[in-house]
């Protein structure tokens, strides 16, 4: 109901000197009085007229109006919440409410946990109009048994309370969809058979929306995400609805605690069993899913391909390593052979040089011998010894090349003593100039 709000507004002050007699001016006149006929209207007058016209009493009129309202309500209600009532259900006992199907009682069997609050409200209203004891009495039905009406009220109480409805949905076996067998999957469509199963189980998920099962064109990421979700399913499902009633007796507290502990253990056991059931269900689905087989085959092929590529790469590297080793061995071998050949060559060159040096030395010594050691006639032993001493001194100061050059000059000089001596003198002069000999160190050259 709207609250009343008072607004204080001050009227404008009249101008000074204003008066109604001289300043008021009429802008119109009142019309003449007209006589009109009035007719009574409204629901109460219509009810009075209806009773007078049909000569009914108040009770008769109310009974007939109730019949018409029920009929009109049933005609106005949509067919989506209209279900045939089972005679067995109509005869059930109200005290056995915990085992009743609340959705079936309200005619929402095909909707169940999907029923909206508005559908529940309309279904309850329809059932009440049909089965209310007062309505039945107004319709002439004198059956005093209102047990089914109590069932309707209990069903409405459960389904309109979010907590109680969730507890009932948690154990609603009629909403469950049995998984298909291997034979059914082999004959039918895998996705068509399994999709309703997971849609029914998805109502217990704390995480929404739930990944879809997909189809044969689903990617590996989509399929992997689907099974990871269900293998790690976080369920809100509880089993309080099946609890044994706790005695409301303050004097027997031990019994109350015993029942509460018993209910808690039973709920844990049912929760564990439900988790195992769901995991087994997902295992069966995964075992029948051809997509997983296809992905595993592709993964094995890719793994084999990578393994073969790895083996080929390892083989290539091993071959390259072996080739490098062989090339290195060959290079070392070639180097050793070259070094050996060089040594042999150097040895031969040394031997040749040595032989050449010996030969040249013989030439040098023979050159002075051929000219009689520069003596006129037969040289004396002292003369021979003095010349050979100078020859040995000069030979010790020159290298092989100078030795060969000197031997060549002496050979050209032949037995000409002057030429031979001149060749020796030039060599001595060269050694003195090089600082290898001292001036006058040789006696004969």
CSV table of C-alpha atoms in Angstrom, one decimal:
chain,number,residue,atom,x,y,z
A,1,UNK,CA,0.0,0.0,0.0
A,2,UNK,CA,1.4,3.4,-1.0
A,3,UNK,CA,2.3,5.8,1.8
A,4,UNK,CA,0.8,9.3,2.0
A,5,UNK,CA,3.2,12.1,1.5
A,6,UNK,CA,2.4,15.6,2.5
A,7,UNK,CA,3.8,18.5,0.4
A,8,UNK,CA,3.6,21.9,1.9
A,9,UNK,CA,3.0,24.5,-0.8
A,10,UNK,CA,2.4,28.1,-0.1
A,11,UNK,CA,-0.3,29.9,-2.2
A,12,UNK,CA,0.8,33.0,-4.0
A,13,UNK,CA,-0.2,36.2,-2.3
A,14,UNK,CA,-2.9,38.3,-3.8
A,15,UNK,CA,-1.9,41.5,-5.3
A,16,UNK,CA,-2.5,44.5,-3.1
A,17,UNK,CA,-5.9,46.1,-3.5
A,18,UNK,CA,-7.5,43.0,-5.2
A,19,UNK,CA,-11.2,42.3,-4.4
A,20,UNK,CA,-13.7,39.7,-5.6
A,21,UNK,CA,-16.3,42.3,-6.3
A,22,UNK,CA,-14.4,44.4,-8.8
A,23,UNK,CA,-11.6,42.1,-9.9
A,24,UNK,CA,-13.4,38.6,-10.4
A,25,UNK,CA,-14.5,37.9,-13.9
A,26,UNK,CA,-16.6,34.8,-14.8
A,27,UNK,CA,-15.4,32.9,-17.9
A,28,UNK,CA,-18.6,30.7,-18.3
A,29,UNK,CA,-22.0,29.7,-17.0
A,30,UNK,CA,-23.5,26.6,-15.4
A,31,UNK,CA,-25.6,24.4,-17.7
A,32,UNK,CA,-29.2,23.6,-17.0
A,33,UNK,CA,-30.1,20.4,-15.0
A,34,UNK,CA,-30.6,17.2,-17.0
A,35,UNK,CA,-32.6,14.1,-15.8
A,36,UNK,CA,-30.8,10.7,-16.6
A,37,UNK,CA,-31.6,7.0,-16.1
A,38,UNK,CA,-29.0,5.0,-14.0
A,39,UNK,CA,-28.5,1.2,-14.2
A,40,UNK,CA,-27.0,-1.0,-11.5
A,41,UNK,CA,-23.8,-2.8,-12.6
A,42,UNK,CA,-21.0,-4.9,-10.9
A,43,UNK,CA,-20.5,-8.6,-9.9
A,44,UNK,CA,-22.8,-8.5,-7.0
A,45,UNK,CA,-25.7,-7.0,-9.0
A,46,UNK,CA,-25.0,-9.6,-11.8
A,47,UNK,CA,-25.1,-12.4,-9.2
A,48,UNK,CA,-28.4,-11.0,-7.8
A,49,UNK,CA,-29.9,-10.8,-11.4
A,50,UNK,CA,-28.7,-14.3,-12.2
A,51,UNK,CA,-30.3,-15.7,-9.1
A,52,UNK,CA,-33.6,-13.8,-9.8
A,53,UNK,CA,-33.7,-14.9,-13.4
A,54,UNK,CA,-33.1,-18.6,-12.7
A,55,UNK,CA,-34.9,-18.7,-9.4
A,56,UNK,CA,-31.9,-20.1,-7.6
A,57,UNK,CA,-30.9,-20.0,-4.0
A,58,UNK,CA,-27.5,-18.8,-2.9
A,59,UNK,CA,-26.2,-22.3,-2.4
A,60,UNK,CA,-27.5,-23.6,-5.7
A,61,UNK,CA,-25.9,-20.6,-7.5
A,62,UNK,CA,-22.6,-21.1,-5.8
A,63,UNK,CA,-22.5,-24.8,-6.7
A,64,UNK,CA,-23.3,-24.2,-10.4
A,65,UNK,CA,-20.7,-21.4,-10.5
A,66,UNK,CA,-18.1,-23.7,-9.0
A,67,UNK,CA,-18.8,-26.3,-11.7
A,68,UNK,CA,-18.5,-23.7,-14.4
A,69,UNK,CA,-15.2,-22.4,-12.9
A,70,UNK,CA,-13.7,-25.9,-12.7
A,71,UNK,CA,-14.7,-26.6,-16.3
A,72,UNK,CA,-13.4,-23.2,-17.5
A,73,UNK,CA,-10.1,-23.7,-15.6
A,74,UNK,CA,-9.6,-27.1,-17.1
A,75,UNK,CA,-10.3,-25.8,-20.6
A,76,UNK,CA,-8.0,-22.8,-20.1
A,77,UNK,CA,-5.1,-24.8,-18.8
A,78,UNK,CA,-2.5,-25.8,-21.4
A,79,UNK,CA,-2.2,-29.4,-22.5
A,80,UNK,CA,1.5,-29.5,-21.5
A,81,UNK,CA,0.6,-30.2,-17.9
A,82,UNK,CA,-2.3,-32.4,-18.6
A,83,UNK,CA,-1.7,-36.1,-17.8
A,84,UNK,CA,-4.1,-39.0,-17.3
A,85,UNK,CA,-4.4,-39.8,-13.6
A,86,UNK,CA,-3.5,-43.3,-12.6
A,87,UNK,CA,-6.3,-45.0,-10.5
A,88,UNK,CA,-3.6,-46.6,-8.3
A,89,UNK,CA,-2.1,-43.2,-7.6
A,90,UNK,CA,-5.6,-41.7,-6.7
A,91,UNK,CA,-6.1,-44.4,-4.1
A,92,UNK,CA,-2.7,-44.1,-2.3
A,93,UNK,CA,-2.4,-43.2,1.3
A,94,UNK,CA,-1.4,-39.7,2.3
A,95,UNK,CA,0.8,-40.9,5.2
A,96,UNK,CA,3.0,-42.8,2.6
A,97,UNK,CA,4.0,-39.4,1.1
A,98,UNK,CA,7.7,-40.1,1.2
A,99,UNK,CA,7.4,-42.9,-1.4
A,100,UNK,CA,5.1,-41.0,-3.7
A,101,UNK,CA,6.1,-39.5,-7.1
A,102,UNK,CA,5.5,-35.9,-6.4
A,103,UNK,CA,5.8,-34.9,-10.1
A,104,UNK,CA,3.3,-37.6,-11.1
A,105,UNK,CA,0.8,-36.5,-8.4
A,106,UNK,CA,0.8,-33.0,-10.0
A,107,UNK,CA,0.7,-34.3,-13.5
A,108,UNK,CA,4.3,-33.2,-14.3
A,109,UNK,CA,5.7,-36.7,-14.9
A,110,UNK,CA,7.3,-35.9,-18.2
A,111,UNK,CA,8.9,-32.6,-17.0
A,112,UNK,CA,10.2,-33.7,-13.6
A,113,UNK,CA,13.3,-31.7,-12.6
A,114,UNK,CA,12.9,-29.5,-15.7
A,115,UNK,CA,9.5,-28.2,-14.5
A,116,UNK,CA,9.5,-24.5,-13.9
A,117,UNK,CA,8.0,-22.9,-10.7
A,118,UNK,CA,5.2,-21.5,-12.9
A,119,UNK,CA,4.4,-24.9,-14.3
A,120,UNK,CA,4.3,-26.4,-10.7
A,121,UNK,CA,2.0,-23.5,-9.6
A,122,UNK,CA,-0.4,-24.1,-12.5
A,123,UNK,CA,-0.4,-27.8,-12.1
A,124,UNK,CA,-1.1,-27.5,-8.4
A,125,UNK,CA,-4.0,-25.1,-9.1
A,126,UNK,CA,-5.5,-27.5,-11.6
A,127,UNK,CA,-5.3,-30.5,-9.3
A,128,UNK,CA,-6.8,-28.5,-6.4
A,129,UNK,CA,-9.7,-27.3,-8.5
A,130,UNK,CA,-10.3,-30.9,-9.5
A,131,UNK,CA,-9.8,-32.7,-6.2
A,132,UNK,CA,-10.5,-30.2,-3.4
A,133,UNK,CA,-13.1,-31.7,-1.0
A,134,UNK,CA,-15.2,-28.6,-1.1
A,135,UNK,CA,-15.3,-28.6,-4.9
A,136,UNK,CA,-16.2,-32.2,-4.9
A,137,UNK,CA,-19.0,-31.5,-2.5
A,138,UNK,CA,-20.2,-28.6,-4.7
A,139,UNK,CA,-20.2,-31.0,-7.6
A,140,UNK,CA,-22.3,-33.5,-5.7
A,141,UNK,CA,-19.4,-35.9,-4.9
A,142,UNK,CA,-19.9,-36.9,-1.2
A,143,UNK,CA,-16.8,-39.0,-1.0
A,144,UNK,CA,-15.2,-38.1,2.3
A,145,UNK,CA,-11.8,-39.6,1.4
A,146,UNK,CA,-9.5,-36.6,0.8
A,147,UNK,CA,-6.3,-38.7,1.0
A,148,UNK,CA,-5.2,-37.8,-2.6
A,149,UNK,CA,-5.8,-34.2,-2.0
A,150,UNK,CA,-3.4,-34.4,0.9
A,151,UNK,CA,-0.9,-36.0,-1.5
A,152,UNK,CA,-1.4,-33.1,-3.8
A,153,UNK,CA,-0.7,-30.6,-1.0
A,154,UNK,CA,2.4,-32.6,0.1
A,155,UNK,CA,3.7,-32.7,-3.5
A,156,UNK,CA,3.2,-29.0,-3.8
A,157,UNK,CA,5.0,-28.4,-0.5
A,158,UNK,CA,8.0,-30.4,-1.6
A,159,UNK,CA,8.3,-29.0,-5.1
A,160,UNK,CA,7.8,-25.4,-4.2
A,161,UNK,CA,10.5,-25.5,-1.5
A,162,UNK,CA,13.9,-25.3,-3.3
A,163,UNK,CA,15.7,-27.2,-0.6
A,164,UNK,CA,13.1,-30.0,-0.3
A,165,UNK,CA,12.8,-30.2,-4.1
A,166,UNK,CA,16.5,-30.6,-4.5
A,167,UNK,CA,16.5,-33.4,-1.9
A,168,UNK,CA,13.7,-35.2,-3.8
A,169,UNK,CA,15.4,-34.6,-7.2
A,170,UNK,CA,18.5,-36.2,-5.7
A,171,UNK,CA,16.8,-39.5,-5.3
A,172,UNK,CA,14.2,-39.3,-8.2
A,173,UNK,CA,14.8,-42.6,-9.9
A,174,UNK,CA,12.1,-41.9,-12.5
A,175,UNK,CA,14.3,-39.1,-13.9
A,176,UNK,CA,17.3,-41.4,-14.4
A,177,UNK,CA,18.2,-42.7,-17.9
A,178,UNK,CA,19.7,-46.2,-18.0
A,179,UNK,CA,22.9,-46.3,-20.1
A,180,UNK,CA,22.8,-48.3,-23.3
A,181,UNK,CA,24.3,-51.8,-23.6
A,182,UNK,CA,27.1,-52.7,-26.0
A,183,UNK,CA,24.6,-54.5,-28.2
A,184,UNK,CA,22.4,-51.4,-28.4
A,185,UNK,CA,25.3,-49.2,-29.2
A,186,UNK,CA,26.5,-51.6,-31.9
A,187,UNK,CA,23.1,-51.5,-33.6
A,188,UNK,CA,22.2,-47.8,-32.9
A,189,UNK,CA,23.7,-44.4,-32.9
A,190,UNK,CA,26.3,-44.0,-30.1
A,191,UNK,CA,25.6,-40.2,-29.6
A,192,UNK,CA,21.8,-40.6,-29.7
A,193,UNK,CA,21.9,-43.3,-27.1
A,194,UNK,CA,24.4,-41.8,-24.7
A,195,UNK,CA,23.4,-38.1,-24.9
A,196,UNK,CA,20.2,-38.5,-22.8
A,197,UNK,CA,22.2,-40.4,-20.1
A,198,UNK,CA,24.6,-37.5,-19.6
A,199,UNK,CA,21.8,-34.9,-19.8
A,200,UNK,CA,20.1,-36.6,-17.0
A,201,UNK,CA,23.3,-36.9,-14.9
A,202,UNK,CA,24.2,-33.2,-15.7
A,203,UNK,CA,21.4,-32.0,-13.4
A,204,UNK,CA,23.6,-32.9,-10.4
A,205,UNK,CA,26.6,-30.8,-11.5
A,206,UNK,CA,27.6,-27.9,-9.4
A,207,UNK,CA,29.3,-26.5,-12.5
A,208,UNK,CA,27.1,-25.3,-15.2
A,209,UNK,CA,26.9,-25.4,-18.2
A,210,UNK,CA,28.1,-29.0,-18.5
A,211,UNK,CA,30.2,-29.9,-21.6
A,212,UNK,CA,28.3,-31.6,-24.4
A,213,UNK,CA,28.9,-35.2,-25.6
A,214,UNK,CA,29.4,-33.8,-29.1
A,215,UNK,CA,29.4,-35.8,-32.3
A,216,UNK,CA,31.8,-37.6,-34.6
A,217,UNK,CA,33.3,-34.3,-35.8
A,218,UNK,CA,34.3,-33.2,-32.3
A,219,UNK,CA,38.0,-32.2,-31.8
A,220,UNK,CA,40.4,-34.0,-29.5
A,221,UNK,CA,40.3,-31.0,-27.1
A,222,UNK,CA,36.5,-31.1,-26.9
A,223,UNK,CA,36.4,-34.9,-26.3
A,224,UNK,CA,39.2,-34.7,-23.7
A,225,UNK,CA,37.5,-31.8,-21.9
A,226,UNK,CA,34.2,-33.8,-21.8
A,227,UNK,CA,35.7,-36.9,-20.2
A,228,UNK,CA,38.0,-34.9,-17.9
A,229,UNK,CA,34.9,-33.1,-16.7
A,230,UNK,CA,32.9,-36.3,-16.0
A,231,UNK,CA,35.9,-38.1,-14.4
A,232,UNK,CA,36.2,-35.1,-12.0
A,233,UNK,CA,32.5,-34.6,-11.7
A,234,UNK,CA,31.6,-32.3,-8.8
A,235,UNK,CA,28.1,-33.4,-7.7
A,236,UNK,CA,25.7,-31.6,-5.4
A,237,UNK,CA,23.6,-34.8,-5.1
A,238,UNK,CA,22.6,-35.6,-1.6
A,239,UNK,CA,20.4,-38.3,0.0
A,240,UNK,CA,18.7,-36.6,2.9
A,241,UNK,CA,15.3,-37.4,1.4
A,242,UNK,CA,16.0,-41.1,2.3
A,243,UNK,CA,16.9,-40.3,5.9
A,244,UNK,CA,15.2,-42.1,8.7
A,245,UNK,CA,12.9,-39.7,10.5
A,246,UNK,CA,14.6,-38.3,13.6
A,247,UNK,CA,12.3,-38.7,16.7
A,248,UNK,CA,11.1,-35.3,18.0
A,249,UNK,CA,11.5,-36.3,21.6
A,250,UNK,CA,13.7,-34.1,23.8
A,251,UNK,CA,13.8,-36.8,26.5
A,252,UNK,CA,15.4,-39.4,24.3
A,253,UNK,CA,18.5,-37.5,23.1
A,254,UNK,CA,20.6,-40.6,22.8
A,255,UNK,CA,18.2,-42.1,20.3
A,256,UNK,CA,18.1,-38.9,18.3
A,257,UNK,CA,21.9,-38.8,18.1
A,258,UNK,CA,21.9,-42.4,17.1
A,259,UNK,CA,19.5,-41.8,14.2
A,260,UNK,CA,21.3,-38.7,13.0
A,261,UNK,CA,24.6,-40.6,13.0
A,262,UNK,CA,23.0,-43.5,11.2
A,263,UNK,CA,21.6,-41.2,8.6
A,264,UNK,CA,25.0,-39.5,8.1
A,265,UNK,CA,26.7,-42.8,7.5
A,266,UNK,CA,24.0,-43.9,5.1
A,267,UNK,CA,24.3,-40.7,3.1
A,268,UNK,CA,28.1,-41.1,2.9
A,269,UNK,CA,27.7,-44.7,1.7
A,270,UNK,CA,25.2,-43.7,-0.9
A,271,UNK,CA,27.4,-40.9,-2.1
A,272,UNK,CA,30.4,-43.2,-2.5
A,273,UNK,CA,28.3,-45.8,-4.3
A,274,UNK,CA,26.9,-43.1,-6.6
A,275,UNK,CA,30.4,-41.8,-7.4
A,276,UNK,CA,31.5,-45.3,-8.3
A,277,UNK,CA,28.4,-45.8,-10.4
A,278,UNK,CA,29.0,-42.6,-12.3
A,279,UNK,CA,32.7,-43.5,-12.9
A,280,UNK,CA,31.7,-46.9,-14.2
A,281,UNK,CA,29.2,-45.3,-16.5
A,282,UNK,CA,31.8,-42.9,-17.9
A,283,UNK,CA,34.2,-45.9,-18.3
A,284,UNK,CA,31.6,-47.7,-20.4
A,285,UNK,CA,30.9,-44.7,-22.5
A,286,UNK,CA,34.6,-44.1,-23.2
A,287,UNK,CA,35.1,-47.8,-24.0
A,288,UNK,CA,32.4,-47.5,-26.7
A,289,UNK,CA,33.4,-44.1,-28.0
A,290,UNK,CA,34.9,-44.6,-31.5
A,291,UNK,CA,36.4,-41.1,-31.3
A,292,UNK,CA,38.8,-42.1,-28.5
A,293,UNK,CA,39.9,-45.1,-30.5
A,294,UNK,CA,40.5,-42.8,-33.5
A,295,UNK,CA,42.4,-40.3,-31.4
A,296,UNK,CA,44.5,-43.1,-29.8
A,297,UNK,CA,45.2,-44.6,-33.2
A,298,UNK,CA,46.3,-41.2,-34.5
A,299,UNK,CA,48.4,-40.7,-31.4
A,300,UNK,CA,50.1,-44.0,-31.8
A,301,UNK,CA,50.7,-43.3,-35.4
A,302,UNK,CA,52.1,-39.9,-34.5
A,303,UNK,CA,54.2,-41.5,-31.7
A,304,UNK,CA,55.5,-44.2,-34.1
A,305,UNK,CA,56.3,-41.5,-36.7
A,306,UNK,CA,58.2,-39.5,-34.1
A,307,UNK,CA,59.9,-42.7,-32.9
A,308,UNK,CA,60.9,-43.6,-36.5
A,309,UNK,CA,62.1,-40.0,-37.1
A,310,UNK,CA,64.0,-40.1,-33.9
A,311,UNK,CA,65.6,-43.5,-34.8
A,312,UNK,CA,66.4,-42.2,-38.3
A,313,UNK,CA,68.0,-39.1,-36.8
A,314,UNK,CA,70.0,-41.2,-34.3
A,315,UNK,CA,71.1,-43.5,-37.1
A,316,UNK,CA,72.0,-40.5,-39.3
A,317,UNK,CA,74.0,-39.0,-36.4
A,318,UNK,CA,75.7,-42.3,-35.7
A,319,UNK,CA,76.6,-42.7,-39.4
A,320,UNK,CA,77.9,-39.1,-39.5
A,321,UNK,CA,79.9,-39.8,-36.4
A,322,UNK,CA,81.2,-43.1,-37.8
A,323,UNK,CA,82.0,-41.3,-41.1
A,324,UNK,CA,83.8,-38.5,-39.2
A,325,UNK,CA,85.7,-41.1,-37.2
A,326,UNK,CA,86.8,-43.0,-40.3
A,327,UNK,CA,87.7,-39.7,-42.0
A,328,UNK,CA,89.7,-38.7,-39.0
A,329,UNK,CA,91.4,-42.1,-38.9
A,330,UNK,CA,92.1,-41.8,-42.6
A,331,UNK,CA,93.4,-38.3,-42.1
A,332,UNK,CA,95.6,-39.4,-39.3
A,333,UNK,CA,96.8,-42.4,-41.4
A,334,UNK,CA,97.5,-40.2,-44.4
A,335,UNK,CA,99.2,-37.7,-42.1
A,336,UNK,CA,101.3,-40.5,-40.6
A,337,UNK,CA,102.1,-41.9,-44.0
A,338,UNK,CA,103.0,-38.4,-45.3
A,339,UNK,CA,105.1,-37.8,-42.2
A,340,UNK,CA,106.7,-41.1,-42.7
A,341,UNK,CA,107.3,-40.4,-46.3
A,342,UNK,CA,108.7,-37.0,-45.4
A,343,UNK,CA,110.9,-38.6,-42.8
A,344,UNK,CA,112.1,-41.1,-45.4
A,345,UNK,CA,112.6,-38.2,-47.8
A,346,UNK,CA,114.4,-36.1,-45.2
A,347,UNK,CA,116.5,-39.2,-44.3
A,348,UNK,CA,117.4,-39.8,-47.8
A,349,UNK,CA,118.1,-36.1,-48.3
A,350,UNK,CA,120.2,-36.1,-45.2
A,351,UNK,CA,122.0,-39.2,-46.4
A,352,UNK,CA,122.4,-37.6,-49.8
A,353,UNK,CA,123.6,-34.4,-48.2
A,354,UNK,CA,125.8,-36.4,-46.0
A,355,UNK,CA,127.2,-38.4,-48.9
A,356,UNK,CA,127.5,-35.2,-50.9
A,357,UNK,CA,129.3,-33.5,-48.0
A,358,UNK,CA,131.6,-36.5,-47.7
A,359,UNK,CA,132.2,-36.4,-51.4
A,360,UNK,CA,132.8,-32.7,-51.3
A,361,UNK,CA,135.1,-33.0,-48.4
A,362,UNK,CA,137.0,-35.6,-50.3
A,363,UNK,CA,137.1,-33.2,-53.2
A,364,UNK,CA,138.4,-30.4,-50.9
A,365,UNK,CA,141.1,-32.7,-49.4
A,366,UNK,CA,141.9,-34.1,-52.8
A,367,UNK,CA,142.3,-30.6,-54.3
A,368,UNK,CA,145.2,-29.9,-52.0
A,369,UNK,CA,146.6,-33.3,-52.4
A,370,UNK,CA,146.5,-33.0,-56.2
A,371,UNK,CA,148.6,-29.8,-56.0
A,372,UNK,CA,151.1,-31.5,-53.6
A,373,UNK,CA,149.8,-29.4,-50.7
A,374,UNK,CA,151.2,-26.3,-52.4
A,375,UNK,CA,154.8,-27.5,-52.0
A,376,UNK,CA,157.5,-27.4,-54.7
A,377,UNK,CA,158.3,-31.0,-55.0
A,378,UNK,CA,157.6,-33.6,-52.4
A,379,UNK,CA,155.8,-32.1,-49.5
A,380,UNK,CA,157.0,-32.7,-46.0
A,381,UNK,CA,154.8,-34.2,-43.3
A,382,UNK,CA,154.7,-30.9,-41.5
A,383,UNK,CA,153.6,-29.2,-44.7
A,384,UNK,CA,150.9,-31.8,-45.3
A,385,UNK,CA,149.7,-31.6,-41.8
A,386,UNK,CA,149.6,-27.8,-41.9
A,387,UNK,CA,147.5,-27.7,-45.1
A,388,UNK,CA,145.1,-30.4,-43.9
A,389,UNK,CA,144.7,-28.5,-40.6
A,390,UNK,CA,143.7,-25.4,-42.6
A,391,UNK,CA,141.4,-27.5,-44.8
A,392,UNK,CA,139.7,-29.0,-41.7
A,393,UNK,CA,139.3,-25.6,-40.1
A,394,UNK,CA,137.7,-24.1,-43.2
A,395,UNK,CA,135.4,-27.1,-43.7
A,396,UNK,CA,134.3,-26.8,-40.1
A,397,UNK,CA,133.2,-23.2,-40.6
A,398,UNK,CA,131.2,-23.6,-43.8
A,399,UNK,CA,127.8,-25.2,-44.4
A,400,UNK,CA,126.9,-27.8,-46.9
A,401,UNK,CA,126.0,-25.3,-49.6
A,402,UNK,CA,129.2,-23.4,-49.2
A,403,UNK,CA,131.0,-26.7,-49.1
A,404,UNK,CA,129.4,-27.7,-52.4
A,405,UNK,CA,130.2,-24.4,-54.0
A,406,UNK,CA,133.8,-24.6,-52.9
A,407,UNK,CA,134.0,-28.2,-54.2
A,408,UNK,CA,132.7,-27.0,-57.5
A,409,UNK,CA,135.2,-24.3,-57.8
A,410,UNK,CA,138.1,-26.5,-56.8
A,411,UNK,CA,137.0,-29.1,-59.3
A,412,UNK,CA,137.0,-26.4,-62.0
A,413,UNK,CA,140.5,-25.4,-60.8
A,414,UNK,CA,141.7,-29.0,-61.4
A,415,UNK,CA,145.4,-29.3,-60.6
A,416,UNK,CA,146.3,-25.7,-61.1
A,417,UNK,CA,147.9,-25.0,-57.8
A,418,UNK,CA,147.4,-21.2,-58.1
A,419,UNK,CA,143.7,-21.6,-59.0
A,420,UNK,CA,143.2,-24.0,-56.2
A,421,UNK,CA,144.9,-21.8,-53.7
A,422,UNK,CA,143.0,-18.8,-55.0
A,423,UNK,CA,139.7,-20.7,-54.5
A,424,UNK,CA,140.7,-21.4,-50.9
A,425,UNK,CA,141.8,-17.9,-50.3
A,426,UNK,CA,138.5,-16.5,-51.5
A,427,UNK,CA,136.6,-18.9,-49.2
A,428,UNK,CA,138.8,-17.8,-46.3
A,429,UNK,CA,138.2,-14.2,-47.1
A,430,UNK,CA,134.5,-14.8,-47.2
A,431,UNK,CA,134.6,-16.5,-43.7
A,432,UNK,CA,136.7,-13.7,-42.3
A,433,UNK,CA,134.2,-11.2,-43.7
A,434,UNK,CA,131.4,-13.2,-42.1
A,435,UNK,CA,133.3,-13.2,-38.8
A,436,UNK,CA,133.6,-17.0,-38.8
A,437,UNK,CA,137.4,-16.9,-39.0
A,438,UNK,CA,140.0,-14.5,-37.8
A,439,UNK,CA,142.5,-12.8,-40.1
A,440,UNK,CA,145.6,-14.9,-40.3
A,441,UNK,CA,144.0,-17.9,-38.5
A,442,UNK,CA,144.8,-20.0,-41.6
A,443,UNK,CA,148.5,-20.3,-42.4
A,444,UNK,CA,148.4,-21.6,-45.9
A,445,UNK,CA,145.4,-19.7,-47.5
